[in-house]
């Protein structure tokens, strides 16, 4: 087990304090270095996404540092809801440096509601995911409205690495009161 994986497992254990007990499913969603789309498909049947926001931006200093690009370089910023039958499962934001995309990948990304995991698979893009952090975060109005809950949220940030460069930086968020049943 890599040092980073061990650190993520410890971060997950640290989230379980006081009266918080995470389900196996929540732990898997936080720790996986595989496709969350595939996990959700297995648990719920084929999921879909709804794009809430997608735009080209110039990277600010913080995002440029995360993506290891120059400040001001063009990125795609995308916010989606992954769900099943109009039930939201995961809220995800992503930052993607345009210079690292093929034109086909970019076209699918901006023209259709296709999960990133499926786009990677469609084009046989060899990549790996590196989880950067997991945490509990307070809700905000947007998340409360989308998920219809007052609960806090579990969140994980990770990078998809392709050819030793960050292809995509993603944060996935879901309510602490979802995925609470252990599937056995």
mmCIF file of C-alpha atoms in Angstrom:
data_model
loop_
_atom_site.group_PDB
_atom_site.id
_atom_site.type_symbol
_atom_site.label_atom_id
_atom_site.label_comp_id
_atom_site.label_asym_id
_atom_site.label_seq_id
_atom_site.Cartn_x
_atom_site.Cartn_y
_atom_site.Cartn_z
ATOM 1 C CA UNK A 1 0.000 0.000 0.000
ATOM 2 C CA UNK A 2 1.404 3.398 -0.962
ATOM 3 C CA UNK A 3 2.077 6.048 1.657
ATOM 4 C CA UNK A 4 -0.636 8.297 0.172
ATOM 5 C CA UNK A 5 -3.246 5.483 0.355
ATOM 6 C CA UNK A 6 -2.304 4.869 3.976
ATOM 7 C CA UNK A 7 -2.701 8.600 4.704
ATOM 8 C CA UNK A 8 -6.181 8.665 3.081
ATOM 9 C CA UNK A 9 -7.268 5.646 5.147
ATOM 10 C CA UNK A 10 -6.077 7.449 8.275
ATOM 11 C CA UNK A 11 -7.906 10.628 7.205
ATOM 12 C CA UNK A 12 -11.096 8.582 6.853
ATOM 13 C CA UNK A 13 -10.580 7.078 10.335
ATOM 14 C CA UNK A 14 -10.096 10.603 11.692
ATOM 15 C CA UNK A 15 -13.462 11.645 10.225
ATOM 16 C CA UNK A 16 -15.111 9.019 12.414
ATOM 17 C CA UNK A 17 -15.189 10.877 15.675
ATOM 18 C CA UNK A 18 -17.835 11.671 18.228
ATOM 19 C CA UNK A 19 -21.059 10.211 16.870
ATOM 20 C CA UNK A 20 -19.976 9.899 13.205
ATOM 21 C CA UNK A 21 -19.721 6.362 11.877
ATOM 22 C CA UNK A 22 -19.164 6.015 8.143
ATOM 23 C CA UNK A 23 -20.666 3.134 6.192
ATOM 24 C CA UNK A 24 -18.472 0.855 4.096
ATOM 25 C CA UNK A 25 -19.987 2.435 0.976
ATOM 26 C CA UNK A 26 -19.080 5.950 2.136
ATOM 27 C CA UNK A 27 -15.526 4.819 2.882
ATOM 28 C CA UNK A 28 -15.215 3.207 -0.553
ATOM 29 C CA UNK A 29 -16.488 6.364 -2.288
ATOM 30 C CA UNK A 30 -13.979 8.480 -0.352
ATOM 31 C CA UNK A 31 -10.950 6.219 -0.757
ATOM 32 C CA UNK A 32 -11.268 4.680 -4.207
ATOM 33 C CA UNK A 33 -8.576 5.302 -6.751
ATOM 34 C CA UNK A 34 -10.924 3.930 -9.404
ATOM 35 C CA UNK A 35 -13.957 5.328 -11.158
ATOM 36 C CA UNK A 36 -16.753 6.580 -8.890
ATOM 37 C CA UNK A 37 -19.043 6.414 -11.929
ATOM 38 C CA UNK A 38 -18.489 2.654 -12.075
ATOM 39 C CA UNK A 39 -19.124 2.254 -8.335
ATOM 40 C CA UNK A 40 -22.360 4.244 -8.591
ATOM 41 C CA UNK A 41 -23.406 2.210 -11.653
ATOM 42 C CA UNK A 42 -22.894 -1.017 -9.676
ATOM 43 C CA UNK A 43 -24.806 0.275 -6.648
ATOM 44 C CA UNK A 44 -27.663 2.034 -8.453
ATOM 45 C CA UNK A 45 -27.775 0.909 -12.072
ATOM 46 C CA UNK A 46 -26.422 3.155 -14.805
ATOM 47 C CA UNK A 47 -26.291 6.705 -13.479
ATOM 48 C CA UNK A 48 -26.514 9.923 -15.446
ATOM 49 C CA UNK A 49 -25.163 13.400 -14.955
ATOM 50 C CA UNK A 50 -26.690 16.825 -15.187
ATOM 51 C CA UNK A 51 -24.317 19.661 -15.960
ATOM 52 C CA UNK A 52 -25.065 22.698 -13.806
ATOM 53 C CA UNK A 53 -22.218 24.858 -15.056
ATOM 54 C CA UNK A 54 -19.530 24.560 -17.657
ATOM 55 C CA UNK A 55 -17.290 27.354 -18.793
ATOM 56 C CA UNK A 56 -13.862 28.208 -20.021
ATOM 57 C CA UNK A 57 -11.843 30.290 -17.600
ATOM 58 C CA UNK A 58 -8.351 31.611 -17.150
ATOM 59 C CA UNK A 59 -6.763 29.759 -14.254
ATOM 60 C CA UNK A 60 -6.194 31.774 -11.124
ATOM 61 C CA UNK A 61 -3.075 31.300 -9.008
ATOM 62 C CA UNK A 62 -4.589 28.595 -6.764
ATOM 63 C CA UNK A 63 -5.963 26.477 -9.612
ATOM 64 C CA UNK A 64 -2.776 26.926 -11.673
ATOM 65 C CA UNK A 65 -0.753 25.559 -8.736
ATOM 66 C CA UNK A 66 -3.080 22.567 -8.319
ATOM 67 C CA UNK A 67 -2.931 21.745 -12.055
ATOM 68 C CA UNK A 68 0.760 22.577 -12.414
ATOM 69 C CA UNK A 69 0.137 25.086 -15.205
ATOM 70 C CA UNK A 70 0.848 28.782 -15.607
ATOM 71 C CA UNK A 71 -1.546 31.284 -14.094
ATOM 72 C CA UNK A 72 -3.889 32.570 -16.781
ATOM 73 C CA UNK A 73 -3.861 29.393 -18.888
ATOM 74 C CA UNK A 74 -7.248 28.276 -20.199
ATOM 75 C CA UNK A 75 -9.142 25.659 -18.211
ATOM 76 C CA UNK A 76 -12.551 24.065 -18.373
ATOM 77 C CA UNK A 77 -14.526 24.480 -15.144
ATOM 78 C CA UNK A 78 -17.425 22.063 -14.806
ATOM 79 C CA UNK A 79 -20.034 21.438 -12.096
ATOM 80 C CA UNK A 80 -22.236 18.358 -12.367
ATOM 81 C CA UNK A 81 -24.687 16.281 -10.392
ATOM 82 C CA UNK A 82 -24.312 12.521 -10.716
ATOM 83 C CA UNK A 83 -27.634 10.850 -10.077
ATOM 84 C CA UNK A 84 -30.199 8.182 -10.765
ATOM 85 C CA UNK A 85 -33.839 8.851 -11.711
ATOM 86 C CA UNK A 86 -33.453 12.551 -10.854
ATOM 87 C CA UNK A 87 -32.161 11.659 -7.362
ATOM 88 C CA UNK A 88 -28.829 13.438 -6.780
ATOM 89 C CA UNK A 89 -26.030 11.182 -5.565
ATOM 90 C CA UNK A 90 -22.818 13.208 -5.916
ATOM 91 C CA UNK A 91 -22.040 16.866 -6.623
ATOM 92 C CA UNK A 92 -18.751 17.215 -8.508
ATOM 93 C CA UNK A 93 -16.596 20.108 -9.654
ATOM 94 C CA UNK A 94 -13.661 19.726 -12.006
ATOM 95 C CA UNK A 95 -10.837 21.825 -13.394
ATOM 96 C CA UNK A 96 -9.244 20.678 -16.627
ATOM 97 C CA UNK A 97 -6.303 22.352 -18.419
ATOM 98 C CA UNK A 98 -7.365 22.605 -22.058
ATOM 99 C CA UNK A 99 -3.846 22.150 -23.388
ATOM 100 C CA UNK A 100 -3.871 18.549 -22.102
ATOM 101 C CA UNK A 101 -7.091 17.493 -23.874
ATOM 102 C CA UNK A 102 -7.551 15.967 -27.278
ATOM 103 C CA UNK A 103 -10.156 17.724 -29.415
ATOM 104 C CA UNK A 104 -12.415 14.631 -29.217
ATOM 105 C CA UNK A 105 -12.242 14.538 -25.398
ATOM 106 C CA UNK A 106 -12.964 18.274 -25.193
ATOM 107 C CA UNK A 107 -15.930 17.933 -27.568
ATOM 108 C CA UNK A 108 -17.505 15.168 -25.460
ATOM 109 C CA UNK A 109 -16.782 17.096 -22.280
ATOM 110 C CA UNK A 110 -18.538 20.290 -23.380
ATOM 111 C CA UNK A 111 -21.268 18.993 -25.657
ATOM 112 C CA UNK A 112 -22.851 16.204 -23.644
ATOM 113 C CA UNK A 113 -23.712 15.131 -20.126
ATOM 114 C CA UNK A 114 -21.142 12.339 -20.021
ATOM 115 C CA UNK A 115 -19.318 11.404 -16.804
ATOM 116 C CA UNK A 116 -15.563 11.937 -17.029
ATOM 117 C CA UNK A 117 -14.943 8.272 -16.195
ATOM 118 C CA UNK A 118 -16.919 7.247 -19.267
ATOM 119 C CA UNK A 119 -15.069 9.728 -21.498
ATOM 120 C CA UNK A 120 -11.731 8.340 -20.285
ATOM 121 C CA UNK A 121 -12.945 4.814 -21.036
ATOM 122 C CA UNK A 122 -14.369 5.768 -24.447
ATOM 123 C CA UNK A 123 -10.983 7.042 -25.618
ATOM 124 C CA UNK A 124 -8.955 4.348 -23.802
ATOM 125 C CA UNK A 125 -7.026 7.006 -21.892
ATOM 126 C CA UNK A 126 -4.660 5.315 -19.489
ATOM 127 C CA UNK A 127 -4.743 7.223 -16.245
ATOM 128 C CA UNK A 128 -4.568 6.885 -12.507
ATOM 129 C CA UNK A 129 -6.381 8.698 -9.723
ATOM 130 C CA UNK A 130 -4.536 10.157 -6.756
ATOM 131 C CA UNK A 131 -6.754 11.080 -3.820
ATOM 132 C CA UNK A 132 -5.475 14.304 -2.277
ATOM 133 C CA UNK A 133 -7.813 14.738 0.691
ATOM 134 C CA UNK A 134 -11.039 13.661 2.344
ATOM 135 C CA UNK A 135 -13.028 15.799 4.754
ATOM 136 C CA UNK A 136 -16.366 16.708 6.235
ATOM 137 C CA UNK A 137 -17.580 20.113 5.196
ATOM 138 C CA UNK A 138 -20.507 22.263 6.154
ATOM 139 C CA UNK A 139 -23.420 22.534 3.811
ATOM 140 C CA UNK A 140 -24.222 25.645 1.828
ATOM 141 C CA UNK A 141 -27.455 26.855 0.250
ATOM 142 C CA UNK A 142 -26.740 25.273 -3.139
ATOM 143 C CA UNK A 143 -26.008 21.835 -1.654
ATOM 144 C CA UNK A 144 -29.017 22.027 0.677
ATOM 145 C CA UNK A 145 -31.276 22.881 -2.275
ATOM 146 C CA UNK A 146 -29.887 20.095 -4.473
ATOM 147 C CA UNK A 147 -29.863 17.300 -1.903
ATOM 148 C CA UNK A 148 -32.790 18.475 0.265
ATOM 149 C CA UNK A 149 -30.854 17.881 3.485
ATOM 150 C CA UNK A 150 -29.443 19.839 6.394
ATOM 151 C CA UNK A 151 -26.656 17.291 6.878
ATOM 152 C CA UNK A 152 -22.962 18.035 6.623
ATOM 153 C CA UNK A 153 -21.175 16.684 3.543
ATOM 154 C CA UNK A 154 -18.376 14.254 2.865
ATOM 155 C CA UNK A 155 -15.910 15.471 0.282
ATOM 156 C CA UNK A 156 -12.887 14.132 -1.489
ATOM 157 C CA UNK A 157 -10.453 15.835 -3.819
ATOM 158 C CA UNK A 158 -8.387 13.907 -6.310
ATOM 159 C CA UNK A 159 -6.402 14.286 -9.485
ATOM 160 C CA UNK A 160 -6.585 12.163 -12.602
ATOM 161 C CA UNK A 161 -3.034 11.735 -13.862
ATOM 162 C CA UNK A 162 -2.233 11.006 -17.514
ATOM 163 C CA UNK A 163 1.309 10.905 -18.894
ATOM 164 C CA UNK A 164 2.610 12.084 -15.499
ATOM 165 C CA UNK A 165 0.585 15.314 -15.666
ATOM 166 C CA UNK A 166 -2.668 16.318 -14.013
ATOM 167 C CA UNK A 167 -5.354 15.873 -16.638
ATOM 168 C CA UNK A 168 -8.261 16.704 -14.309
ATOM 169 C CA UNK A 169 -8.637 17.901 -10.727
ATOM 170 C CA UNK A 170 -11.958 16.901 -9.164
ATOM 171 C CA UNK A 171 -13.838 17.425 -5.920
ATOM 172 C CA UNK A 172 -16.779 15.106 -5.229
ATOM 173 C CA UNK A 173 -19.238 15.865 -2.449
ATOM 174 C CA UNK A 174 -22.190 13.955 -1.040
ATOM 175 C CA UNK A 175 -24.358 14.241 2.084
ATOM 176 C CA UNK A 176 -23.202 12.545 5.255
ATOM 177 C CA UNK A 177 -26.677 10.999 5.491
ATOM 178 C CA UNK A 178 -26.457 9.282 2.071
ATOM 179 C CA UNK A 179 -24.930 5.893 1.233
ATOM 180 C CA UNK A 180 -25.423 4.961 4.888
ATOM 181 C CA UNK A 181 -26.394 1.351 4.269
ATOM 182 C CA UNK A 182 -23.631 -1.190 3.993
ATOM 183 C CA UNK A 183 -24.183 -3.307 0.925
ATOM 184 C CA UNK A 184 -23.450 -6.900 1.843
#
